[in-house]
């Protein structure tokens, strides 16, 4: 896996970082920069998400699940959702 900064501190995030920090992360960072009282915090970058999914072949595993189940069926959606959750948590 590439060595990247996956953790972004609010104090280091700026408007141009929205693609990596997310809209909410940029909004909170804006409050920090404006001097508002905001607890110290951070966001996990979108690149961390992408790399985690790639490294663990999660896209492929999720695609296989989606091929097997009928997502128009409520019970199948529940099963698929739980299995995706297990895949992500298991890394």
Tab-separated table of C-alpha atoms in Angstrom:
chain	number	residue	atom	x	y	z
A	1	UNK	CA	0.000	0.000	0.000
A	2	UNK	CA	1.236	3.507	-0.784
A	3	UNK	CA	2.497	5.657	2.060
A	4	UNK	CA	0.058	8.566	2.243
A	5	UNK	CA	-1.325	10.858	4.863
A	6	UNK	CA	-4.671	9.182	5.495
A	7	UNK	CA	-5.483	11.237	8.584
A	8	UNK	CA	-6.235	14.913	7.995
A	9	UNK	CA	-6.383	17.272	10.984
A	10	UNK	CA	-9.143	19.900	10.845
A	11	UNK	CA	-6.545	22.646	11.333
A	12	UNK	CA	-4.756	21.498	8.142
A	13	UNK	CA	-7.835	21.183	5.910
A	14	UNK	CA	-8.829	23.932	3.461
A	15	UNK	CA	-11.630	24.394	0.936
A	16	UNK	CA	-9.534	22.889	-1.876
A	17	UNK	CA	-9.264	19.646	0.146
A	18	UNK	CA	-12.949	18.754	-0.258
A	19	UNK	CA	-12.239	15.796	-2.556
A	20	UNK	CA	-10.053	14.169	0.093
A	21	UNK	CA	-11.610	15.496	3.325
A	22	UNK	CA	-15.258	15.592	2.313
A	23	UNK	CA	-17.720	18.457	2.459
A	24	UNK	CA	-18.408	18.107	6.175
A	25	UNK	CA	-14.690	17.923	6.988
A	26	UNK	CA	-14.081	21.138	5.062
A	27	UNK	CA	-17.027	22.838	6.772
A	28	UNK	CA	-15.759	21.922	10.247
A	29	UNK	CA	-12.235	22.999	9.264
A	30	UNK	CA	-13.681	26.343	8.165
A	31	UNK	CA	-15.101	26.812	11.661
A	32	UNK	CA	-11.673	26.037	13.126
A	33	UNK	CA	-10.007	28.586	10.814
A	34	UNK	CA	-12.664	31.160	11.714
A	35	UNK	CA	-11.686	30.826	15.371
A	36	UNK	CA	-14.841	29.050	16.533
A	37	UNK	CA	-14.603	26.772	19.527
A	38	UNK	CA	-14.396	23.335	17.925
A	39	UNK	CA	-12.952	20.230	19.614
A	40	UNK	CA	-9.733	18.979	18.032
A	41	UNK	CA	-10.488	16.416	15.390
A	42	UNK	CA	-9.633	14.798	12.117
A	43	UNK	CA	-11.071	13.044	9.096
A	44	UNK	CA	-9.991	9.863	7.385
A	45	UNK	CA	-9.229	10.758	3.769
A	46	UNK	CA	-11.198	9.422	0.843
A	47	UNK	CA	-7.912	7.985	-0.463
A	48	UNK	CA	-7.679	5.834	2.675
A	49	UNK	CA	-11.137	4.452	1.877
A	50	UNK	CA	-10.217	3.754	-1.748
A	51	UNK	CA	-6.890	2.131	-0.855
A	52	UNK	CA	-8.493	-0.021	1.852
A	53	UNK	CA	-11.114	-1.302	-0.597
A	54	UNK	CA	-8.505	-1.959	-3.295
A	55	UNK	CA	-5.997	-3.634	-0.955
A	56	UNK	CA	-8.682	-6.004	0.348
A	57	UNK	CA	-10.373	-6.643	-3.022
A	58	UNK	CA	-13.636	-5.400	-1.548
A	59	UNK	CA	-15.027	-3.991	-4.799
A	60	UNK	CA	-14.724	-7.420	-6.427
A	61	UNK	CA	-16.246	-9.210	-3.424
A	62	UNK	CA	-19.155	-6.760	-3.276
A	63	UNK	CA	-19.752	-7.105	-7.022
A	64	UNK	CA	-19.978	-10.898	-6.593
A	65	UNK	CA	-22.527	-10.483	-3.803
A	66	UNK	CA	-24.609	-8.156	-5.943
A	67	UNK	CA	-24.647	-10.704	-8.778
A	68	UNK	CA	-25.982	-13.461	-6.507
A	69	UNK	CA	-28.768	-11.670	-4.663
A	70	UNK	CA	-32.001	-10.093	-5.894
A	71	UNK	CA	-31.905	-6.597	-4.444
A	72	UNK	CA	-35.568	-6.042	-5.250
A	73	UNK	CA	-36.259	-8.436	-2.376
A	74	UNK	CA	-36.148	-6.787	1.044
A	75	UNK	CA	-34.648	-9.818	2.778
A	76	UNK	CA	-31.862	-10.090	0.186
A	77	UNK	CA	-31.006	-6.402	0.707
A	78	UNK	CA	-30.655	-7.057	4.429
A	79	UNK	CA	-28.430	-10.095	3.829
A	80	UNK	CA	-26.224	-8.236	1.330
A	81	UNK	CA	-25.935	-5.248	3.640
A	82	UNK	CA	-24.820	-7.448	6.543
A	83	UNK	CA	-22.306	-9.297	4.377
A	84	UNK	CA	-20.816	-6.062	3.058
A	85	UNK	CA	-20.536	-4.816	6.632
A	86	UNK	CA	-18.695	-8.040	7.573
A	87	UNK	CA	-16.358	-7.698	4.597
A	88	UNK	CA	-15.441	-4.120	5.474
A	89	UNK	CA	-14.992	-4.833	9.171
A	90	UNK	CA	-12.906	-7.902	8.372
A	91	UNK	CA	-10.736	-6.025	5.921
